[in-house]
CSV table of C-alpha atoms and ligand atoms in Angstrom, one decimal:
chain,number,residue,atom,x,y,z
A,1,UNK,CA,87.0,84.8,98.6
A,2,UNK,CA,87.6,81.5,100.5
A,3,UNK,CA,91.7,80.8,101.3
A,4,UNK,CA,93.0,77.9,102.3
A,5,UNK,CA,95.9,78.2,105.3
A,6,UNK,CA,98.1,75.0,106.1
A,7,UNK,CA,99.5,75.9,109.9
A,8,UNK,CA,102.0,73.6,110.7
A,9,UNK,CA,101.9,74.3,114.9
A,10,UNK,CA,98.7,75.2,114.8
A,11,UNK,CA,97.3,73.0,117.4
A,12,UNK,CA,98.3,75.6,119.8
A,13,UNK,CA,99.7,78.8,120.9
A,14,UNK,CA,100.4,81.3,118.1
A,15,UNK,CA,99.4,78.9,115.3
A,16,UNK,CA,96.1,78.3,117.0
A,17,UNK,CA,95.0,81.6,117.6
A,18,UNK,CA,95.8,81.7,114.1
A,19,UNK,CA,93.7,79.2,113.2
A,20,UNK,CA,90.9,80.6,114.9
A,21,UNK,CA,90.9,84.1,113.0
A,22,UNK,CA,90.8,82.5,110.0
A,23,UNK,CA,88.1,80.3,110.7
A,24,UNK,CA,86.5,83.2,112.4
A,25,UNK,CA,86.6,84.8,108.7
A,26,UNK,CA,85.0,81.2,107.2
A,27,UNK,CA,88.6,80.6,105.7
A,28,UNK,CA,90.0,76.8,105.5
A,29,UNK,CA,92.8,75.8,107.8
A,30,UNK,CA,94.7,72.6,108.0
A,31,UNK,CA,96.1,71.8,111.2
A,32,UNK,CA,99.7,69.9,111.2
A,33,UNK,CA,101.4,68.5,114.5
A,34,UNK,CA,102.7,65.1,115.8
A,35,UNK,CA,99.7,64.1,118.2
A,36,UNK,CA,96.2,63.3,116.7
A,37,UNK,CA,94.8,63.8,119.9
A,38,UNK,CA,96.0,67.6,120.3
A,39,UNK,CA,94.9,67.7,116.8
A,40,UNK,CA,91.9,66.9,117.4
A,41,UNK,CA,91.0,68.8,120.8
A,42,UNK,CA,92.3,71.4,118.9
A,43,UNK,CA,90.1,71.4,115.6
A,44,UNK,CA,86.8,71.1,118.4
A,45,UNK,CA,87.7,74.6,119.5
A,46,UNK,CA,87.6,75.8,116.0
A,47,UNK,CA,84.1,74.1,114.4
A,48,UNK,CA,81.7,76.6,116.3
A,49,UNK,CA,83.6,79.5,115.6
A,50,UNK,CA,83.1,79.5,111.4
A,51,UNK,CA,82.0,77.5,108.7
A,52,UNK,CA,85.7,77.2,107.0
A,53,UNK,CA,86.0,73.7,106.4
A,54,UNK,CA,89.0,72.5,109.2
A,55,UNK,CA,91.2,69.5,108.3
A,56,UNK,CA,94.3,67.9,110.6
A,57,UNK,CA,97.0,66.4,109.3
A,58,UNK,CA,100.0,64.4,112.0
A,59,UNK,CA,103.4,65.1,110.9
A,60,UNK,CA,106.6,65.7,111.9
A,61,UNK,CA,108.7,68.6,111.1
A,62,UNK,CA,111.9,67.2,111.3
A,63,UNK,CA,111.2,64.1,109.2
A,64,UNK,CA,111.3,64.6,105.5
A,65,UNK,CA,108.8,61.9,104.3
A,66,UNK,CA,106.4,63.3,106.4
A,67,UNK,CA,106.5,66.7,105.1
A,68,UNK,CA,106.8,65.5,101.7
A,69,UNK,CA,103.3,63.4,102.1
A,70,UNK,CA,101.4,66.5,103.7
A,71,UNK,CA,102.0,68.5,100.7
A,72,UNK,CA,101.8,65.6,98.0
A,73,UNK,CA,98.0,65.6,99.3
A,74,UNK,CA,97.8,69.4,98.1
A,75,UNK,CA,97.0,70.7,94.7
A,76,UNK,CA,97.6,74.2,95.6
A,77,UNK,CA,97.2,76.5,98.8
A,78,UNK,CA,97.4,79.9,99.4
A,79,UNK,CA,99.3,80.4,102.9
A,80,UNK,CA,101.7,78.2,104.9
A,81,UNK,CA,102.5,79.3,108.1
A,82,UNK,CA,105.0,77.4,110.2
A,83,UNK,CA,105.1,77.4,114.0
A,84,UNK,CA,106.5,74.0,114.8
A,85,UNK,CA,109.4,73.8,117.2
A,86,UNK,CA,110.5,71.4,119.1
A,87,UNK,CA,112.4,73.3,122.6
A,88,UNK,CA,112.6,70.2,124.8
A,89,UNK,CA,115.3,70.6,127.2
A,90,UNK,CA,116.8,73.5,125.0
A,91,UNK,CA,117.6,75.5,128.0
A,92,UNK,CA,120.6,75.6,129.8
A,93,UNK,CA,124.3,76.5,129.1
A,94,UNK,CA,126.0,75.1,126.0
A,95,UNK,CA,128.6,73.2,127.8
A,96,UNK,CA,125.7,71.2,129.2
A,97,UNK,CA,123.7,71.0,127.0
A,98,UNK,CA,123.4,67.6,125.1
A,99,UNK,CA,124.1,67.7,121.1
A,100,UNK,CA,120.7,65.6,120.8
A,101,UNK,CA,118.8,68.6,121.6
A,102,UNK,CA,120.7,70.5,119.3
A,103,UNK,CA,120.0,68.5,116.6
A,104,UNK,CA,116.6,68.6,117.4
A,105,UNK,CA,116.2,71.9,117.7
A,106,UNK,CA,118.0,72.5,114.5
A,107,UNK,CA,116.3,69.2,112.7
A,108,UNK,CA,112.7,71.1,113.7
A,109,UNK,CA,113.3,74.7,113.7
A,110,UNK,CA,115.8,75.4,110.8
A,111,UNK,CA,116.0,72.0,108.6
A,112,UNK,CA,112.0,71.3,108.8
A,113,UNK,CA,111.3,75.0,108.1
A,114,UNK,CA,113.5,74.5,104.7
A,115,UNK,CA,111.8,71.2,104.1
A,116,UNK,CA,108.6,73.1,103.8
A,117,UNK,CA,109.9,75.3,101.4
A,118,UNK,CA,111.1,72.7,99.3
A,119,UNK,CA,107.8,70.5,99.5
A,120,UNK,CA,105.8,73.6,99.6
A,121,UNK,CA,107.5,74.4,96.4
A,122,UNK,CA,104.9,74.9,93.7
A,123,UNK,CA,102.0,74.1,95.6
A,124,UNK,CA,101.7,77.8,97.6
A,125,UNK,CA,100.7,80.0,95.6
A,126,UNK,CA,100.6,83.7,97.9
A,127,UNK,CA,102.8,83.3,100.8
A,128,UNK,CA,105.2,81.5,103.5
A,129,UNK,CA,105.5,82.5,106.9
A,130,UNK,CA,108.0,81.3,109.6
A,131,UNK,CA,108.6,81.8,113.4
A,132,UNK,CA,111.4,83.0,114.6
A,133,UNK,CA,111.8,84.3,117.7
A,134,UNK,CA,113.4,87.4,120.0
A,135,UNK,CA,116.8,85.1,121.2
A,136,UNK,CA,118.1,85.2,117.9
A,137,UNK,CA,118.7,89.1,118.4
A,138,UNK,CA,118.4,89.7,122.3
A,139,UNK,CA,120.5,86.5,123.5
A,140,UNK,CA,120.1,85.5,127.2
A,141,UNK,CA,123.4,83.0,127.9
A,142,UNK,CA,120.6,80.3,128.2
A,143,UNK,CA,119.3,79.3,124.1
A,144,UNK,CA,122.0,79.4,122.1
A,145,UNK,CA,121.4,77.3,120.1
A,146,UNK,CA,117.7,78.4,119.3
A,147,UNK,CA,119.3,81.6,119.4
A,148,UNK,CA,121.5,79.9,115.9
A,149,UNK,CA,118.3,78.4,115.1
A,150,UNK,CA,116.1,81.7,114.9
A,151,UNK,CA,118.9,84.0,113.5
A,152,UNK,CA,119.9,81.5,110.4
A,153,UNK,CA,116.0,81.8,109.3
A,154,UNK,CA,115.9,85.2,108.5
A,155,UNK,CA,118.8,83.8,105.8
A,156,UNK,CA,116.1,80.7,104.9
A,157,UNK,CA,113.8,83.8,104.2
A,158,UNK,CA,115.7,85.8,102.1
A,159,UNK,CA,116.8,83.3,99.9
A,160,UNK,CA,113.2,81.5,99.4
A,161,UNK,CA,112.0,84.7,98.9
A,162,UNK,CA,114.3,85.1,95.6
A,163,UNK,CA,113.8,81.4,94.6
A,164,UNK,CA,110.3,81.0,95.2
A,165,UNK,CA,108.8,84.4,93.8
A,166,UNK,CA,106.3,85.9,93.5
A,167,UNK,CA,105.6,83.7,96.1
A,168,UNK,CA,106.2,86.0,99.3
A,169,UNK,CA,108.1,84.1,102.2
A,170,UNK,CA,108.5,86.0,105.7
A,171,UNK,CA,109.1,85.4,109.3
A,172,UNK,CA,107.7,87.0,112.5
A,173,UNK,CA,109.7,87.1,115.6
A,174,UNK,CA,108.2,87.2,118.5
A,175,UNK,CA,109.2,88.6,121.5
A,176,UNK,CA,107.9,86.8,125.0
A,177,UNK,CA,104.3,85.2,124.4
A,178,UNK,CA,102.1,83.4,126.6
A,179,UNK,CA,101.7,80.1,125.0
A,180,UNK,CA,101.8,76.8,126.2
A,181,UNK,CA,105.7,76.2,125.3
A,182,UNK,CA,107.0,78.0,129.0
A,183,UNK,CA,104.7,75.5,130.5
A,184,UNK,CA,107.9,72.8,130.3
A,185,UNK,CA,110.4,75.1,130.7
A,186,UNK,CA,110.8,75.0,134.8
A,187,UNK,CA,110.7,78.3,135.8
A,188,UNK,CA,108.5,80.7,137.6
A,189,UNK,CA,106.5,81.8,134.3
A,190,UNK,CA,104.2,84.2,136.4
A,191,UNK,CA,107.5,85.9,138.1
A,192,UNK,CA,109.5,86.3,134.8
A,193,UNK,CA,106.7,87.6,132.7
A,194,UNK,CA,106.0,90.3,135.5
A,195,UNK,CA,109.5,91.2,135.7
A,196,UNK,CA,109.7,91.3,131.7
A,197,UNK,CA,106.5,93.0,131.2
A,198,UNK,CA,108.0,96.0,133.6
A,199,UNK,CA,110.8,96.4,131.3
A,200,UNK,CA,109.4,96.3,127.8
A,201,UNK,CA,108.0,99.2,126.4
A,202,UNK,CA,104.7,97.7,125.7
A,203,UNK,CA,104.6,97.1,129.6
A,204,UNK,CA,103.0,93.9,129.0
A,205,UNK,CA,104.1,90.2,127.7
A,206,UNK,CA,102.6,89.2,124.2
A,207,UNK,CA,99.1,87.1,123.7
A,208,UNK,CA,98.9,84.4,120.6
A,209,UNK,CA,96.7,86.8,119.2
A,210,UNK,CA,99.1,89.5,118.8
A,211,UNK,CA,101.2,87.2,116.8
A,212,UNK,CA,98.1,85.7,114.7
A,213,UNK,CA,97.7,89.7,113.6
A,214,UNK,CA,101.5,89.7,112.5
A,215,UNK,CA,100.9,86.3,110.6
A,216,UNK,CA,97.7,88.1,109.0
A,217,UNK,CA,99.3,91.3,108.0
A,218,UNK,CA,102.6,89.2,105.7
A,219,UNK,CA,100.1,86.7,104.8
A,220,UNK,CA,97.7,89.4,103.0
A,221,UNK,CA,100.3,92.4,102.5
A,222,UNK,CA,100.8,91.5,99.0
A,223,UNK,CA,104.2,94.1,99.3
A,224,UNK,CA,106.3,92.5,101.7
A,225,UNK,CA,108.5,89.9,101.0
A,226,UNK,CA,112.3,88.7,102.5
A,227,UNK,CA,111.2,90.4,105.7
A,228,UNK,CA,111.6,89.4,109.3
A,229,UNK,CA,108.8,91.4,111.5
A,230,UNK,CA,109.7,92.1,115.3
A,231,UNK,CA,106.4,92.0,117.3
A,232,UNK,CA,108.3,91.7,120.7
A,233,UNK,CA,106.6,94.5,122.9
A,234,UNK,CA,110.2,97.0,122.2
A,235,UNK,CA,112.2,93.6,123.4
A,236,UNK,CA,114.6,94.3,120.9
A,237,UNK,CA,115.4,98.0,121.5
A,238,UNK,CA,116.0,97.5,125.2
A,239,UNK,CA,119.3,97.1,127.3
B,301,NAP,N1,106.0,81.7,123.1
B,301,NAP,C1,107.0,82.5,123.1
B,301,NAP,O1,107.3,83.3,124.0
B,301,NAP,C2,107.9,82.5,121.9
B,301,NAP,C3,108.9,83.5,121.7
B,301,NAP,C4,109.7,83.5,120.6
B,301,NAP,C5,109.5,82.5,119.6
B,301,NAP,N2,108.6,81.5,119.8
B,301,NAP,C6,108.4,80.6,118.7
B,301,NAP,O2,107.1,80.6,118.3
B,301,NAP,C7,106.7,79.3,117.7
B,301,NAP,C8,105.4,78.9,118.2
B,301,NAP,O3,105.4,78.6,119.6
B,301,NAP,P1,104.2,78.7,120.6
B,301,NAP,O4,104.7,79.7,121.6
B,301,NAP,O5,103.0,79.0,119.9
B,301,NAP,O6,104.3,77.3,121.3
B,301,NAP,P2,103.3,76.0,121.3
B,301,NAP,O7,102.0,76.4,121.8
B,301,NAP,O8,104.1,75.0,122.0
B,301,NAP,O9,103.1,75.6,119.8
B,301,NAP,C9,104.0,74.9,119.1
B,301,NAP,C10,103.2,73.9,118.2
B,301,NAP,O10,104.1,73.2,117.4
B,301,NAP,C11,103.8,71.8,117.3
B,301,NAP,N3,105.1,71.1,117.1
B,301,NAP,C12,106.2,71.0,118.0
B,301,NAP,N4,107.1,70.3,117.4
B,301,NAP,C13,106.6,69.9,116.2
B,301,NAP,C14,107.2,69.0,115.2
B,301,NAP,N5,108.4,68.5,115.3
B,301,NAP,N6,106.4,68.8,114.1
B,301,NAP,C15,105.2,69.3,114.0
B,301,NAP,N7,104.6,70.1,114.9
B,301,NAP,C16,105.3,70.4,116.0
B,301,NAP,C17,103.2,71.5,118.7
B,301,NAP,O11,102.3,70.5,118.6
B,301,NAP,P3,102.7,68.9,119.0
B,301,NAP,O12,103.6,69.0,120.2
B,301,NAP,O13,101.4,68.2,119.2
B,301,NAP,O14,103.4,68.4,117.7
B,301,NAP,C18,102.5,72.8,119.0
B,301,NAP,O15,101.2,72.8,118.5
B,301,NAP,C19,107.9,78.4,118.0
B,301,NAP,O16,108.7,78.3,116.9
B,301,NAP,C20,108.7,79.1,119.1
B,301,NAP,O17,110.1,78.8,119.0
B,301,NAP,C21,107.8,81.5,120.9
């Protein structure tokens, strides 16, 4: 049977790869991100891969009316799954840090995932699925407040999970992933994934595809509900 998928983030990284599973498996996906033309470079990649209609929607994750009017378009859907963050400039020692970027990181991460529970409300009919993310349980000294960000979702998820049964809402945290977000984070990416991928038990940093098959087991796992899923290499069990 045919689901539908609304993948707010999916124009990229773990939401893309995602995407292109589902539409592997001739499921629907709607894309959701701020920039038609990511949108829209990124639906190309998909329409040879499946026959799963793919629709794109721009919206912002932080801005209410935006979220409101993707889902007043629904009737129902199966599966959201959110990915949207906005890290700009998030890294960097709290004293310096400026209180804008807090704001955004809280207005996009934590705020805009709750928004899509209360839009989504209704309208999904099988499952929610968040991203949160390894800093919440291994902070560096460098991402606080993502670190806040990613650590007060796994509350958003237990307590959507209550109100919005028997719809099923989850999170996956990823550990270190090569996506396009450490592409604006001005460091040596190749040097601190070699030096993390020796220290992980998986000896190895994490592909968007690895993530995709996370989303894909709470998405279709009709048993697990109120549950944050480490797929983070053993990142969270080391020193
Ligand atoms: N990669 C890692 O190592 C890692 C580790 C732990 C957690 N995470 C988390 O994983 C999630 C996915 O990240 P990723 O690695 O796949 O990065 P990514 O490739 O940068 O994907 C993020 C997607 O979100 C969209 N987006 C950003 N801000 C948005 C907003 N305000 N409204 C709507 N869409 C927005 C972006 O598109 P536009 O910019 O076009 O809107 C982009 O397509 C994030 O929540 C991140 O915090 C990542």
């Amino acid at each position: 049977m045919t689901t539908q998928t609304i993948i707010i983030g999916g124009a990229s990284g773990m939401g893309h790869a995602l995407a292109r599973t589902l539409v592997a498996e001739n499921d629907d996906v709607t894309l959701v991100g701020r920039s038609a033309d990511r949108l829209a470079a990124a639906r190309a990649q998909l329409e040879r891969l499946g026959t799963g209609r793919i629709d794109t929607v721009v919206a912002d994750i932080g801005r209410e009316q935006d979220i409101a009017d993707l889902f007043a378009k629904v009737e129902q859907v199966d599966h959201v799954v959110v990915t949207a963050a906005d890290s700009t400039g998030v890294y960097g020692a709290t004293a310096d840090l400026a209180t804008s970027v807090a704001r955004s990181v809280l207005d996009t991460k934590l705020l805009g995932a709750w928004l899509v529970g209360k839009h989504a409300s209704g309208k999904v009919t099988g499952s929610i699925t968040y991203t949160s993310g390894i800093n919440a349980y291994r902070p560096n000294g460098s991402n606080t407040i993502m670190a806040a960000a990613n650590g007060a979702l796994a509350s958003l998820v237990h307590g959507l999970a209550i109100e919005m049964a028997p719809v099923r809402v989850n999170a996956v945290s990823p550990g270190w992933v090569d996506t396009p977000i450490w592409d604006n984070l001005g460091m040596d990416k190749d040097k601190a994934f070699a030096e993390m991928a020796r220290r992980l038990p998986a000896r190895r940093i994490g592909t968007p595809d690895d993530i995709a098959q996370a989303f894909l087991s709470l998405m279709r796992n009709g048993f697990i509900t109120g549950t944050v899923l480490h797929v983070d290499g053993g990142h969270q069990i080391i020193s």
